[in-house]
PDB file of C-alpha atoms in Angstrom:
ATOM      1  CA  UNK A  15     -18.916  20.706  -4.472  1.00 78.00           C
ATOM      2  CA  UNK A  16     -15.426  21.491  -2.809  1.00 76.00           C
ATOM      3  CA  UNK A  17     -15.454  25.293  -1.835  1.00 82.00           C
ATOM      4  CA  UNK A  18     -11.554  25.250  -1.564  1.00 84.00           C
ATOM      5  CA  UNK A  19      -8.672  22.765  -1.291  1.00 82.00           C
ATOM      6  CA  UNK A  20      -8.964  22.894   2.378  1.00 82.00           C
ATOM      7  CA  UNK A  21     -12.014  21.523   2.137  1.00 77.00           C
ATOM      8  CA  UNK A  22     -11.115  19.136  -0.386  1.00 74.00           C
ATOM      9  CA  UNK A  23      -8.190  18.076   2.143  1.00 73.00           C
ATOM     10  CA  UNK A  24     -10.554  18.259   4.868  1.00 75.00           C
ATOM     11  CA  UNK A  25     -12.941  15.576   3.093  1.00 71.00           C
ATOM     12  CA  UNK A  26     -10.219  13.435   2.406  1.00 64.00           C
ATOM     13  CA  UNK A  27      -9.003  13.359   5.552  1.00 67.00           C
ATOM     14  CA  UNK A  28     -12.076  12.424   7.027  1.00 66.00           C
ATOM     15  CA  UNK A  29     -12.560   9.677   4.379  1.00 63.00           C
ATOM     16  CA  UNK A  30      -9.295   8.223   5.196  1.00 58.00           C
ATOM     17  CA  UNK A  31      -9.747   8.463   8.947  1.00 63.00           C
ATOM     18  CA  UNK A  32     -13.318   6.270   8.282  1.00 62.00           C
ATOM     19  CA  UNK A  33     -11.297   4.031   5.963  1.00 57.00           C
ATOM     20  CA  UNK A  34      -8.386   3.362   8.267  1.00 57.00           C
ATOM     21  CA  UNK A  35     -10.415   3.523  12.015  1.00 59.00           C
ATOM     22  CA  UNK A  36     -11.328   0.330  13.327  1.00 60.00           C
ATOM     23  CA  UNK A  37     -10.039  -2.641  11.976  1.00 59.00           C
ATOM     24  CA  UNK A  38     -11.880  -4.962  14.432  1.00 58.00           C
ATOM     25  CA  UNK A  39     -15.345  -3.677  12.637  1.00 55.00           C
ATOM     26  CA  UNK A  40     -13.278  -4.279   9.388  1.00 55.00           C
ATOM     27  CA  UNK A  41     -12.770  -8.038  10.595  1.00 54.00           C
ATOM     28  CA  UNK A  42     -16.355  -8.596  12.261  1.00 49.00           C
ATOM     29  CA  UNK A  43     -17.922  -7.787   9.122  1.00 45.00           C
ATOM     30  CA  UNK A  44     -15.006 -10.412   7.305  1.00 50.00           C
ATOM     31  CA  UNK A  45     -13.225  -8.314   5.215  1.00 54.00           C
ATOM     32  CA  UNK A  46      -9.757  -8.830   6.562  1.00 58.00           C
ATOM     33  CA  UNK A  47     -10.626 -12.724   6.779  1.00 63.00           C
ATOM     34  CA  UNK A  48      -9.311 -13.973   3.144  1.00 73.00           C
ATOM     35  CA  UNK A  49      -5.422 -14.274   3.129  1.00 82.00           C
ATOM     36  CA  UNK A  50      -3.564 -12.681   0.770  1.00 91.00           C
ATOM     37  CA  UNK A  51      -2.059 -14.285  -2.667  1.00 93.00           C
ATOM     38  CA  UNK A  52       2.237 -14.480  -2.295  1.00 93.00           C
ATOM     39  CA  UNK A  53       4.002 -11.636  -3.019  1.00 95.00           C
ATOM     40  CA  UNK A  54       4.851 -10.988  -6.550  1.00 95.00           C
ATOM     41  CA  UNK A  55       8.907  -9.957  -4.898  1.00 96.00           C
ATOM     42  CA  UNK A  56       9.990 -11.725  -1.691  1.00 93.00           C
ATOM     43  CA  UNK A  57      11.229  -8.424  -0.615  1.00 92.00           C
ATOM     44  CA  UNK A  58      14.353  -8.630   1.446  1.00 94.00           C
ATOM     45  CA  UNK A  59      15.871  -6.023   4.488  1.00 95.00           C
ATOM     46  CA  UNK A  60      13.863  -2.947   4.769  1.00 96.00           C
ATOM     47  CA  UNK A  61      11.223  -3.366   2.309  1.00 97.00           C
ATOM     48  CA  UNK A  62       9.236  -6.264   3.624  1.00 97.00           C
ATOM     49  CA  UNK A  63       5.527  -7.395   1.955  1.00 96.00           C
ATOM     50  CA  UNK A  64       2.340  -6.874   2.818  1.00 95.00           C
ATOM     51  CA  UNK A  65       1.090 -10.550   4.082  1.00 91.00           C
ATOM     52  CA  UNK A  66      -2.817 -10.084   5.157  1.00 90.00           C
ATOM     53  CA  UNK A  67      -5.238  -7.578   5.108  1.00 87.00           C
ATOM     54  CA  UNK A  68      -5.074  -6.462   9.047  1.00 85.00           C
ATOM     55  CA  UNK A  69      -0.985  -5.134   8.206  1.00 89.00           C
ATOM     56  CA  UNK A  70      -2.514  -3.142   5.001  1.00 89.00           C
ATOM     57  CA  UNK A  71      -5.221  -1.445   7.098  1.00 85.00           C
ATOM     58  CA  UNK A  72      -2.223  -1.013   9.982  1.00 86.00           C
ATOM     59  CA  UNK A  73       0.029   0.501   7.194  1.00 92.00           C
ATOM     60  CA  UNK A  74      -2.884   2.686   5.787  1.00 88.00           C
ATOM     61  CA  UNK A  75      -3.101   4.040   9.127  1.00 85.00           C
ATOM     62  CA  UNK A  76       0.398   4.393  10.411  1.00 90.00           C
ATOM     63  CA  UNK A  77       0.666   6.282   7.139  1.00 92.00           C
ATOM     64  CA  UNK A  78      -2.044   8.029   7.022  1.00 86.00           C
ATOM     65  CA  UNK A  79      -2.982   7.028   3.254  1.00 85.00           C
ATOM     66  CA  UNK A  80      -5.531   4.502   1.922  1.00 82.00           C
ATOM     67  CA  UNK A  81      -3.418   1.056   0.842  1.00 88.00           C
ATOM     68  CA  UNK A  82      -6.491  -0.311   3.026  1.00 83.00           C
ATOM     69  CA  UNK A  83      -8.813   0.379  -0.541  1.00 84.00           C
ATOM     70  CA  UNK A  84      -6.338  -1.863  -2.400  1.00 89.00           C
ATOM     71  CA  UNK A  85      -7.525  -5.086  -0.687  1.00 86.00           C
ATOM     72  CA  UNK A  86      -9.681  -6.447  -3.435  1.00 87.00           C
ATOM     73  CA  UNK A  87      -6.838  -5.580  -6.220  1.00 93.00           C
ATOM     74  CA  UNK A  88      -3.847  -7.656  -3.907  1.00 94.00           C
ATOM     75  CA  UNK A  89      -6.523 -10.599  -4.104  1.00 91.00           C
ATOM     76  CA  UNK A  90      -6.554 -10.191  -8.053  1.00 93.00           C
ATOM     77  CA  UNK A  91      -3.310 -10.090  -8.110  1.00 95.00           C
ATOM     78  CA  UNK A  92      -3.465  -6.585  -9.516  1.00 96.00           C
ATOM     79  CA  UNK A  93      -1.322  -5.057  -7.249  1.00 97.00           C
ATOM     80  CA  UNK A  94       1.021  -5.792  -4.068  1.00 97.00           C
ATOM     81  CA  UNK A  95       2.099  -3.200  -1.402  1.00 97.00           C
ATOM     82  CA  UNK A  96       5.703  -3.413   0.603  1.00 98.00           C
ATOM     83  CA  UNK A  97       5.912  -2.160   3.876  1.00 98.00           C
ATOM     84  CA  UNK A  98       9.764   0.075   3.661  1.00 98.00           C
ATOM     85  CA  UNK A  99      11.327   0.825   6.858  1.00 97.00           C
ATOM     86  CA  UNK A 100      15.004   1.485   5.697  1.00 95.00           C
ATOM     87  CA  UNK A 101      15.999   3.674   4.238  1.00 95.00           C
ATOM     88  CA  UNK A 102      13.017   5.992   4.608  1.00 96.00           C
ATOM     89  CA  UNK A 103       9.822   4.642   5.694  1.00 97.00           C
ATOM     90  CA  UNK A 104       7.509   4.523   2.879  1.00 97.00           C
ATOM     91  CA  UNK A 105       4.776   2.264   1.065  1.00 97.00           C
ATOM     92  CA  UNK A 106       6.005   0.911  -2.190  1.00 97.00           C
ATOM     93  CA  UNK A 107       3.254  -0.308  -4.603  1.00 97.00           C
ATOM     94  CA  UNK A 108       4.059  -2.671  -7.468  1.00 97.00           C
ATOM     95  CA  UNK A 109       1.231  -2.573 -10.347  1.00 97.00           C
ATOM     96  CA  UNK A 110       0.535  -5.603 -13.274  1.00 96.00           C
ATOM     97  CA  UNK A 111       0.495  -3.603 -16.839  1.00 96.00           C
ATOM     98  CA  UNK A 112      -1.480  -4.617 -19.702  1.00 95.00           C
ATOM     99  CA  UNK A 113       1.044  -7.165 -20.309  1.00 96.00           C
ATOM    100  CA  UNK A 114       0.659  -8.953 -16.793  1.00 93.00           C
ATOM    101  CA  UNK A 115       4.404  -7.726 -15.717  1.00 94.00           C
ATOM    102  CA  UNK A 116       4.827  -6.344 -12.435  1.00 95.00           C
ATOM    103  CA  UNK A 117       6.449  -2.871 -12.931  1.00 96.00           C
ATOM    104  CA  UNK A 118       6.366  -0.080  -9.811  1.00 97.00           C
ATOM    105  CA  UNK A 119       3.774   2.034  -8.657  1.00 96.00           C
ATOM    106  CA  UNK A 120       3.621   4.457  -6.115  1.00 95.00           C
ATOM    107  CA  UNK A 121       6.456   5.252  -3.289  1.00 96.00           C
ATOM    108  CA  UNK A 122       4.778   7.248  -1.155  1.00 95.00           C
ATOM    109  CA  UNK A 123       5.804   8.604   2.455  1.00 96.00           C
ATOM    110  CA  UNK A 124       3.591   9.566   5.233  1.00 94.00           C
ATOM    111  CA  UNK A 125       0.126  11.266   4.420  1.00 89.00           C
ATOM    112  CA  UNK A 126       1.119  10.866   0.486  1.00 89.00           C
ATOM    113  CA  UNK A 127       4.418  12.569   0.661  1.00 93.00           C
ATOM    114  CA  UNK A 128       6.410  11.944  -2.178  1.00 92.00           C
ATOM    115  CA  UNK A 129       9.777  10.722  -1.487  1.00 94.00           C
ATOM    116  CA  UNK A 130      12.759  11.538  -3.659  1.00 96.00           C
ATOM    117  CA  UNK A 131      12.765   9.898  -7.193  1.00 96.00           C
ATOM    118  CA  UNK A 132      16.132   8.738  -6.706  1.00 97.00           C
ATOM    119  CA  UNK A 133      15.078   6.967  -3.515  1.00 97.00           C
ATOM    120  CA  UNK A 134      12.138   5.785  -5.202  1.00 97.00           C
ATOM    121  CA  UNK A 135      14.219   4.468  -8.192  1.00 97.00           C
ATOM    122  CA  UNK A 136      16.766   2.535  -5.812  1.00 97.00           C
ATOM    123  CA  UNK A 137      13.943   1.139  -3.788  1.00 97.00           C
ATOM    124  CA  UNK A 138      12.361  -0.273  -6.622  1.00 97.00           C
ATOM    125  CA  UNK A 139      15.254  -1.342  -8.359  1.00 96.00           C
ATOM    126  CA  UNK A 140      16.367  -3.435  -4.957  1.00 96.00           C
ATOM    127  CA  UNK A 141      13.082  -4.978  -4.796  1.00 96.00           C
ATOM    128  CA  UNK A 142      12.865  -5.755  -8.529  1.00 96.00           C
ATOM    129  CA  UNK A 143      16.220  -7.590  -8.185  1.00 94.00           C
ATOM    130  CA  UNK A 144      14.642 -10.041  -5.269  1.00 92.00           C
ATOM    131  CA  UNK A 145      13.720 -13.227  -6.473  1.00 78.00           C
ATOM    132  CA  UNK A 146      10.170 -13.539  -7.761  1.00 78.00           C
ATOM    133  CA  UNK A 147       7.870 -15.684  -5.200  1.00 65.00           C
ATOM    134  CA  UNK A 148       7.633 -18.678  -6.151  1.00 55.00           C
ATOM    135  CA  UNK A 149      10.137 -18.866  -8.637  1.00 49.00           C
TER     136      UNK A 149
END
């Protein structure tokens, strides 16, 4: 049991620091090994996609949040993370509903932050508008 939130946020920050730590130990053991499906969105200047498993573990820990746990949901095609380095930098997340549409999920900023929702909006909306892979 969690005495406090600072131990709740101490937990979790030791979870994440396992999760993220060494990505060669991630690749001996041949997680990192199977590529990635294409991107759902190309992506275009500033909000680039995710490509392999190594850049989601290095985003997870540039971060400081745990996109690295999404691996097995990217190979689904369940979910796809974007690396955005302009405006802000942030990890956008872009979820399959019931329907099998992509629609948004998370914009997140370092360690969780949330960025504005009007940021978030455009940022979506700009990646939305890209052409869909493969179409």
């Amino acid at each position: 049991l969690f005495r406090s939130i600072k131990h709740l946020q101490t937990f979790h920050d030791e979870a994440l620091d396992a999760l993220n730590g060494d990505i060669d130990a991630w690749q001996r053991v041949g997680l990192t090994d199977k590529p990635f499906p294409s991107p759902p969105y190309m992506g275009l200047e500033g909000i680039h996609p995710i490509a392999n498993a190594i850049d989601l573990f290095k985003e997870g820990r540039e971060m400081r949040h745990c996109i690295a746990a999404y691996c097995d949901q990217v190979h689904s095609r369940t979910f796809f993370a974007y690396k955005v380095t302009a405006p802000v930098r942030a990890t956008l997340s872009v979820v399959r509903n019931k329907a099998g549409e992509w629609v948004p999920g998370e914009a997140a900023g370092f360690a969780n932050q949330p960025i504005p929702v009007e940021l978030a909006t455009m940022l979506f909306h700009a990646l939305f508008a890209t052409r869909v892979h493969g179409q």
